[in-house]
Amino acid sequence: MGDRDVRGRLAIALDVDSAQAALDLAKNLTPHFGVAKVGYELYAAAGPQIVGQLRDLEMSVFLDLKLHDIPTTVGKGARVLGRIGISYLNFHASGGEAMLRAGVDGLSAGADEAGHPAPVPLAVTVLTSDPPDMTRLRSLSVMAREAGCAGVVCAATDISDVRAVFPAAVTMVPGIRMAESGRDDQVRVATPSEALAAGADVIVVGRSVTAADDPSAAAAALVASLSGLG
Ligand code: C5P
């Protein structure tokens, strides 16, 4: 895998509470990570303008807001979020098929209105901090497919079960740990190369890089650990 191909498959979780802290990390990490994951902590602190600021650093943005509400509210919220130029947005699959469909439709309508490429709508299945539940994983993956989601957020160990029922799913995979690092609150973890070898389209890396003494060096080591992959 060439470095450019790898970069678009690596998302850095900017789980910090200010725009300045996020942009400082992003400036250091953009050579290695093509995707910036913005959760509600950073989004609440920095506002929607953080999306354009990260795009200026050549990163596409995964807005990890895990929307879950009545379908109308999710659809209207997703529409406004679609206008700001994000590449990925997620919804809790447990919100049901009608809610997911409203989110998918709202997101693409908003992007279209603002002249942005269609973002990738993702359904959150079973959190990587929860124990495995394959029956639930499969039924939520079927629902995501039926609702028009492009893919799912799942653990590396879930990918084959997801693809058994949703073959074309884009898989966004958190719960990534370098071999030598601790698990924190994650239960189902994989190393970066294990997750990519298992078929992850994008891996989400957080504390193993952002909490390192030298995040740039940790990112470089992560990329080096992938050099044996196809
Ligand atoms: O620091 P760590 O690598 O555990 O960060 C994982 C990131 O991925 C966090 O921002 C967390 O909110 C997110 N996430 C997750 N499991 C999911 C969906 C998102 O851990 N199913």
mmCIF file of C-alpha atoms and ligand atoms in Angstrom:
data_model
loop_
_atom_site.group_PDB
_atom_site.id
_atom_site.type_symbol
_atom_site.label_atom_id
_atom_site.label_comp_id
_atom_site.label_asym_id
_atom_site.label_seq_id
_atom_site.Cartn_x
_atom_site.Cartn_y
_atom_site.Cartn_z
ATOM 1 C CA MET A 1 0.000 0.000 0.000
ATOM 2 C CA GLY A 2 1.470 3.385 -0.957
ATOM 3 C CA ASP A 3 1.651 6.124 1.673
ATOM 4 C CA ARG A 4 -0.990 8.201 -0.154
ATOM 5 C CA ASP A 5 -3.443 5.272 -0.203
ATOM 6 C CA VAL A 6 -2.859 4.604 3.472
ATOM 7 C CA ARG A 7 -3.364 8.234 4.491
ATOM 8 C CA GLY A 8 -7.016 8.303 3.358
ATOM 9 C CA ARG A 9 -7.647 5.184 5.418
ATOM 10 C CA LEU A 10 -6.342 6.645 8.662
ATOM 11 C CA ALA A 11 -8.594 8.831 10.816
ATOM 12 C CA ILE A 12 -7.287 10.651 13.866
ATOM 13 C CA ALA A 13 -9.809 11.170 16.696
ATOM 14 C CA LEU A 14 -9.375 14.805 17.767
ATOM 15 C CA ASP A 15 -10.908 14.260 21.205
ATOM 16 C CA VAL A 16 -9.856 17.625 22.658
ATOM 17 C CA ASP A 17 -11.818 20.584 23.991
ATOM 18 C CA SER A 18 -10.559 23.522 21.943
ATOM 19 C CA ALA A 19 -10.021 24.444 18.304
ATOM 20 C CA GLN A 20 -6.438 25.416 19.088
ATOM 21 C CA ALA A 21 -5.585 22.024 20.599
ATOM 22 C CA ALA A 22 -7.252 20.244 17.673
ATOM 23 C CA LEU A 23 -5.486 22.317 15.029
ATOM 24 C CA ASP A 24 -2.105 21.930 16.769
ATOM 25 C CA LEU A 25 -2.544 18.157 16.657
ATOM 26 C CA ALA A 26 -3.897 18.209 13.108
ATOM 27 C CA LYS A 27 -0.955 20.279 11.784
ATOM 28 C CA ASN A 28 1.460 17.687 13.172
ATOM 29 C CA LEU A 29 -0.517 14.676 12.055
ATOM 30 C CA THR A 30 -1.816 15.644 8.608
ATOM 31 C CA PRO A 31 1.179 14.048 6.825
ATOM 32 C CA HIS A 32 -0.022 10.690 8.173
ATOM 33 C CA PHE A 33 -3.793 11.026 8.654
ATOM 34 C CA GLY A 34 -6.111 12.002 5.813
ATOM 35 C CA VAL A 35 -9.250 12.039 7.949
ATOM 36 C CA ALA A 36 -9.947 14.090 11.087
ATOM 37 C CA LYS A 37 -12.634 12.736 13.390
ATOM 38 C CA VAL A 38 -14.530 15.491 15.196
ATOM 39 C CA GLY A 39 -16.721 14.347 18.078
ATOM 40 C CA TYR A 40 -19.240 16.371 20.045
ATOM 41 C CA GLU A 41 -16.616 17.527 22.556
ATOM 42 C CA LEU A 42 -14.622 19.377 19.900
ATOM 43 C CA TYR A 43 -17.666 20.343 17.842
ATOM 44 C CA ALA A 44 -19.267 22.010 20.868
ATOM 45 C CA ALA A 45 -16.051 23.843 21.740
ATOM 46 C CA ALA A 46 -14.974 24.921 18.266
ATOM 47 C CA GLY A 47 -18.202 25.186 16.269
ATOM 48 C CA PRO A 48 -18.837 24.243 12.647
ATOM 49 C CA GLN A 49 -15.920 26.367 11.416
ATOM 50 C CA ILE A 50 -13.538 23.658 12.646
ATOM 51 C CA VAL A 51 -14.574 21.650 9.583
ATOM 52 C CA GLY A 52 -13.242 24.244 7.119
ATOM 53 C CA GLN A 53 -10.107 24.738 9.217
ATOM 54 C CA LEU A 54 -9.330 21.015 9.064
ATOM 55 C CA ARG A 55 -10.077 20.884 5.354
ATOM 56 C CA ASP A 56 -7.554 23.712 4.902
ATOM 57 C CA LEU A 57 -5.006 21.277 6.379
ATOM 58 C CA GLU A 58 -5.873 18.772 3.599
ATOM 59 C CA MET A 59 -7.924 16.564 5.913
ATOM 60 C CA SER A 60 -11.421 15.334 5.224
ATOM 61 C CA VAL A 61 -13.744 15.389 8.215
ATOM 62 C CA PHE A 62 -15.674 12.588 9.903
ATOM 63 C CA LEU A 63 -18.256 14.254 12.133
ATOM 64 C CA ASP A 64 -18.844 11.719 14.916
ATOM 65 C CA LEU A 65 -22.047 13.083 16.440
ATOM 66 C CA LYS A 66 -23.881 9.720 16.600
ATOM 67 C CA LEU A 67 -27.285 11.290 15.951
ATOM 68 C CA HIS A 68 -30.241 9.522 17.588
ATOM 69 C CA ASP A 69 -33.680 11.171 17.808
ATOM 70 C CA ILE A 70 -37.050 11.122 16.069
ATOM 71 C CA PRO A 71 -36.690 10.843 12.270
ATOM 72 C CA THR A 72 -37.757 14.432 11.521
ATOM 73 C CA THR A 73 -35.229 15.902 13.929
ATOM 74 C CA VAL A 74 -32.401 13.709 12.669
ATOM 75 C CA GLY A 75 -33.270 14.504 9.051
ATOM 76 C CA LYS A 76 -33.287 18.251 9.652
ATOM 77 C CA GLY A 77 -30.091 18.156 11.693
ATOM 78 C CA ALA A 78 -28.298 16.026 9.106
ATOM 79 C CA ARG A 79 -29.342 18.428 6.372
ATOM 80 C CA VAL A 80 -27.676 21.396 8.073
ATOM 81 C CA LEU A 81 -24.594 19.292 8.872
ATOM 82 C CA GLY A 82 -24.441 18.248 5.203
ATOM 83 C CA ARG A 83 -24.042 21.882 4.218
ATOM 84 C CA ILE A 84 -20.778 22.404 6.081
ATOM 85 C CA GLY A 85 -18.544 20.203 3.953
ATOM 86 C CA ILE A 86 -18.027 17.020 5.938
ATOM 87 C CA SER A 87 -17.094 13.675 4.391
ATOM 88 C CA TYR A 88 -18.652 11.278 6.933
ATOM 89 C CA LEU A 89 -21.505 11.533 9.453
ATOM 90 C CA ASN A 90 -22.859 8.814 11.727
ATOM 91 C CA PHE A 91 -26.194 7.852 13.250
ATOM 92 C CA HIS A 92 -27.041 5.315 15.954
ATOM 93 C CA ALA A 93 -28.491 2.305 14.151
ATOM 94 C CA SER A 94 -30.577 1.590 17.238
ATOM 95 C CA GLY A 95 -32.641 4.666 16.292
ATOM 96 C CA GLY A 96 -34.375 2.493 13.690
ATOM 97 C CA GLU A 97 -34.696 2.299 9.939
ATOM 98 C CA ALA A 98 -36.949 5.345 9.487
ATOM 99 C CA MET A 99 -34.556 7.479 11.516
ATOM 100 C CA LEU A 100 -31.547 6.262 9.539
ATOM 101 C CA ARG A 101 -33.292 6.920 6.241
ATOM 102 C CA ALA A 102 -34.252 10.445 7.316
ATOM 103 C CA GLY A 103 -30.618 11.069 8.251
ATOM 104 C CA VAL A 104 -29.284 9.679 4.976
ATOM 105 C CA ASP A 105 -31.716 11.776 2.926
ATOM 106 C CA GLY A 106 -31.145 14.950 4.954
ATOM 107 C CA LEU A 107 -27.372 14.616 4.722
ATOM 108 C CA SER A 108 -27.312 14.248 0.967
ATOM 109 C CA ALA A 109 -29.857 17.063 0.486
ATOM 110 C CA GLY A 110 -27.778 19.461 2.584
ATOM 111 C CA ALA A 111 -24.536 18.612 0.774
ATOM 112 C CA ASP A 112 -26.265 19.023 -2.556
ATOM 113 C CA GLU A 113 -27.664 22.445 -1.596
ATOM 114 C CA ALA A 114 -24.187 23.668 -0.651
ATOM 115 C CA GLY A 115 -22.481 22.133 -3.693
ATOM 116 C CA HIS A 116 -20.413 19.600 -1.724
ATOM 117 C CA PRO A 117 -19.773 15.999 -2.790
ATOM 118 C CA ALA A 118 -22.175 13.545 -1.145
ATOM 119 C CA PRO A 119 -20.893 12.630 2.359
ATOM 120 C CA VAL A 120 -20.780 9.007 3.521
ATOM 121 C CA PRO A 121 -23.606 8.188 5.997
ATOM 122 C CA LEU A 122 -22.578 5.574 8.561
ATOM 123 C CA ALA A 123 -24.584 3.634 11.139
ATOM 124 C CA VAL A 124 -23.060 2.994 14.557
ATOM 125 C CA THR A 125 -23.661 -0.666 15.382
ATOM 126 C CA VAL A 126 -22.264 -2.040 18.661
ATOM 127 C CA LEU A 127 -19.831 0.292 20.453
ATOM 128 C CA THR A 128 -16.279 -1.025 20.688
ATOM 129 C CA SER A 129 -16.445 -0.399 24.460
ATOM 130 C CA ASP A 130 -19.322 -2.944 24.668
ATOM 131 C CA PRO A 131 -19.007 -6.743 24.610
ATOM 132 C CA PRO A 132 -19.671 -8.512 21.283
ATOM 133 C CA ASP A 133 -23.292 -9.251 20.283
ATOM 134 C CA MET A 134 -23.326 -10.804 16.806
ATOM 135 C CA THR A 135 -27.102 -11.192 16.511
ATOM 136 C CA ARG A 136 -27.605 -7.515 17.225
ATOM 137 C CA LEU A 137 -24.666 -6.581 14.991
ATOM 138 C CA ARG A 138 -26.147 -8.432 12.031
ATOM 139 C CA SER A 139 -29.660 -7.073 12.436
ATOM 140 C CA LEU A 140 -28.398 -3.498 12.799
ATOM 141 C CA SER A 141 -26.185 -3.967 9.719
ATOM 142 C CA VAL A 142 -29.159 -5.196 7.673
ATOM 143 C CA MET A 143 -31.137 -2.168 8.842
ATOM 144 C CA ALA A 144 -28.289 0.189 7.883
ATOM 145 C CA ARG A 145 -28.153 -1.332 4.405
ATOM 146 C CA GLU A 146 -31.924 -1.134 3.947
ATOM 147 C CA ALA A 147 -31.984 2.497 5.103
ATOM 148 C CA GLY A 148 -29.417 3.531 2.483
ATOM 149 C CA CYS A 149 -26.384 4.002 4.745
ATOM 150 C CA ALA A 150 -23.083 3.568 2.906
ATOM 151 C CA GLY A 151 -21.588 1.626 5.777
ATOM 152 C CA VAL A 152 -21.152 1.128 9.484
ATOM 153 C CA VAL A 153 -18.921 1.956 12.417
ATOM 154 C CA CYS A 154 -17.871 -1.368 13.942
ATOM 155 C CA ALA A 155 -15.050 -3.216 15.703
ATOM 156 C CA ALA A 156 -12.369 -4.909 13.577
ATOM 157 C CA THR A 157 -13.623 -8.245 14.853
ATOM 158 C CA ASP A 158 -17.128 -7.408 13.507
ATOM 159 C CA ILE A 159 -16.146 -6.766 9.878
ATOM 160 C CA SER A 160 -16.744 -10.252 8.492
ATOM 161 C CA ASP A 161 -20.171 -10.478 10.173
ATOM 162 C CA VAL A 162 -21.131 -7.046 8.839
ATOM 163 C CA ARG A 163 -20.047 -7.942 5.296
ATOM 164 C CA ALA A 164 -21.961 -11.241 5.439
ATOM 165 C CA VAL A 165 -25.193 -9.218 5.398
ATOM 166 C CA PHE A 166 -23.993 -5.888 3.943
ATOM 167 C CA PRO A 167 -21.233 -6.786 1.445
ATOM 168 C CA ALA A 168 -20.692 -3.261 0.096
ATOM 169 C CA ALA A 169 -20.447 -1.647 3.543
ATOM 170 C CA VAL A 170 -17.821 1.017 4.095
ATOM 171 C CA THR A 171 -16.334 0.028 7.460
ATOM 172 C CA MET A 172 -15.071 2.714 9.850
ATOM 173 C CA VAL A 173 -13.226 0.934 12.637
ATOM 174 C CA PRO A 174 -12.345 2.390 16.066
ATOM 175 C CA GLY A 175 -10.900 0.442 19.006
ATOM 176 C CA ILE A 176 -7.391 0.551 17.530
ATOM 177 C CA ARG A 177 -4.382 -0.006 19.779
ATOM 178 C CA MET A 178 -0.725 -0.438 19.011
ATOM 179 C CA ALA A 179 0.479 -3.842 20.194
ATOM 180 C CA GLU A 180 2.283 -2.440 23.215
ATOM 181 C CA SER A 181 -0.348 0.059 24.427
ATOM 182 C CA GLY A 182 -3.176 -0.378 26.958
ATOM 183 C CA ARG A 183 -6.880 -0.719 26.135
ATOM 184 C CA ASP A 184 -8.257 2.222 28.169
ATOM 185 C CA ASP A 185 -12.061 1.772 28.109
ATOM 186 C CA GLN A 186 -12.124 -0.195 24.835
ATOM 187 C CA VAL A 187 -13.062 -3.871 25.053
ATOM 188 C CA ARG A 188 -12.703 -5.087 21.470
ATOM 189 C CA VAL A 189 -9.367 -3.874 20.139
ATOM 190 C CA ALA A 190 -7.133 -4.597 17.138
ATOM 191 C CA THR A 191 -3.788 -3.273 15.955
ATOM 192 C CA PRO A 192 -3.811 -1.023 12.868
ATOM 193 C CA SER A 193 -2.468 -3.741 10.596
ATOM 194 C CA GLU A 194 -4.891 -6.358 11.959
ATOM 195 C CA ALA A 195 -7.832 -4.024 11.355
ATOM 196 C CA LEU A 196 -6.785 -3.134 7.797
ATOM 197 C CA ALA A 197 -6.016 -6.782 7.008
ATOM 198 C CA ALA A 198 -9.502 -7.679 8.307
ATOM 199 C CA GLY A 199 -10.942 -5.327 5.671
ATOM 200 C CA ALA A 200 -11.403 -2.016 7.494
ATOM 201 C CA ASP A 201 -11.816 0.811 4.984
ATOM 202 C CA VAL A 202 -10.853 3.475 7.526
ATOM 203 C CA ILE A 203 -9.371 2.951 10.999
ATOM 204 C CA VAL A 204 -9.990 5.477 13.786
ATOM 205 C CA VAL A 205 -6.988 6.058 16.013
ATOM 206 C CA GLY A 206 -7.261 8.182 19.136
ATOM 207 C CA ARG A 207 -5.320 7.991 22.344
ATOM 208 C CA SER A 208 -2.594 5.649 21.039
ATOM 209 C CA VAL A 209 -1.368 8.642 19.029
ATOM 210 C CA THR A 210 -2.881 11.736 20.648
ATOM 211 C CA ALA A 211 -1.868 10.757 24.200
ATOM 212 C CA ALA A 212 1.668 9.736 23.193
ATOM 213 C CA ASP A 213 4.597 11.852 24.421
ATOM 214 C CA ASP A 214 5.368 12.576 20.773
ATOM 215 C CA PRO A 215 2.211 12.200 18.636
ATOM 216 C CA SER A 216 4.096 12.726 15.336
ATOM 217 C CA ALA A 217 6.533 9.945 16.182
ATOM 218 C CA ALA A 218 3.680 7.663 17.257
ATOM 219 C CA ALA A 219 1.900 8.376 13.968
ATOM 220 C CA ALA A 220 5.051 7.644 11.963
ATOM 221 C CA ALA A 221 5.509 4.377 13.862
ATOM 222 C CA LEU A 222 1.902 3.455 13.146
ATOM 223 C CA VAL A 223 2.346 4.053 9.411
ATOM 224 C CA ALA A 224 5.629 2.096 9.461
ATOM 225 C CA SER A 225 3.768 -0.823 11.083
ATOM 226 C CA LEU A 226 1.572 -0.995 7.955
ATOM 227 C CA SER A 227 4.396 -1.243 5.428
ATOM 228 C CA GLY A 228 3.957 -5.002 5.005
ATOM 229 C CA LEU A 229 0.319 -4.681 3.925
ATOM 230 C CA GLY A 230 -0.790 -5.306 0.319
HETATM 231 O O1 C5P B 1 -8.809 6.946 21.996
HETATM 232 P P1 C5P B 1 -9.512 5.867 21.212
HETATM 233 O O2 C5P B 1 -8.629 5.280 20.110
HETATM 234 O O3 C5P B 1 -10.174 4.819 22.065
HETATM 235 O O4 C5P B 1 -10.668 6.678 20.455
HETATM 236 C C1 C5P B 1 -11.691 6.042 19.769
HETATM 237 C C2 C5P B 1 -12.608 7.074 19.206
HETATM 238 O O5 C5P B 1 -13.582 6.424 18.412
HETATM 239 C C3 C5P B 1 -13.364 7.888 20.267
HETATM 240 O O6 C5P B 1 -13.459 9.212 19.749
HETATM 241 C C4 C5P B 1 -14.737 7.241 20.333
HETATM 242 O O7 C5P B 1 -15.747 8.183 20.609
HETATM 243 C C5 C5P B 1 -14.892 6.714 18.920
HETATM 244 N N1 C5P B 1 -15.787 5.578 18.727
HETATM 245 C C6 C5P B 1 -15.605 4.358 19.358
HETATM 246 N N2 C5P B 1 -16.484 3.325 19.128
HETATM 247 C C7 C5P B 1 -17.496 3.494 18.278
HETATM 248 C C8 C5P B 1 -17.679 4.728 17.632
HETATM 249 C C9 C5P B 1 -16.784 5.751 17.878
HETATM 250 O O8 C5P B 1 -14.653 4.168 20.117
HETATM 251 N N3 C5P B 1 -18.297 2.471 17.982
#
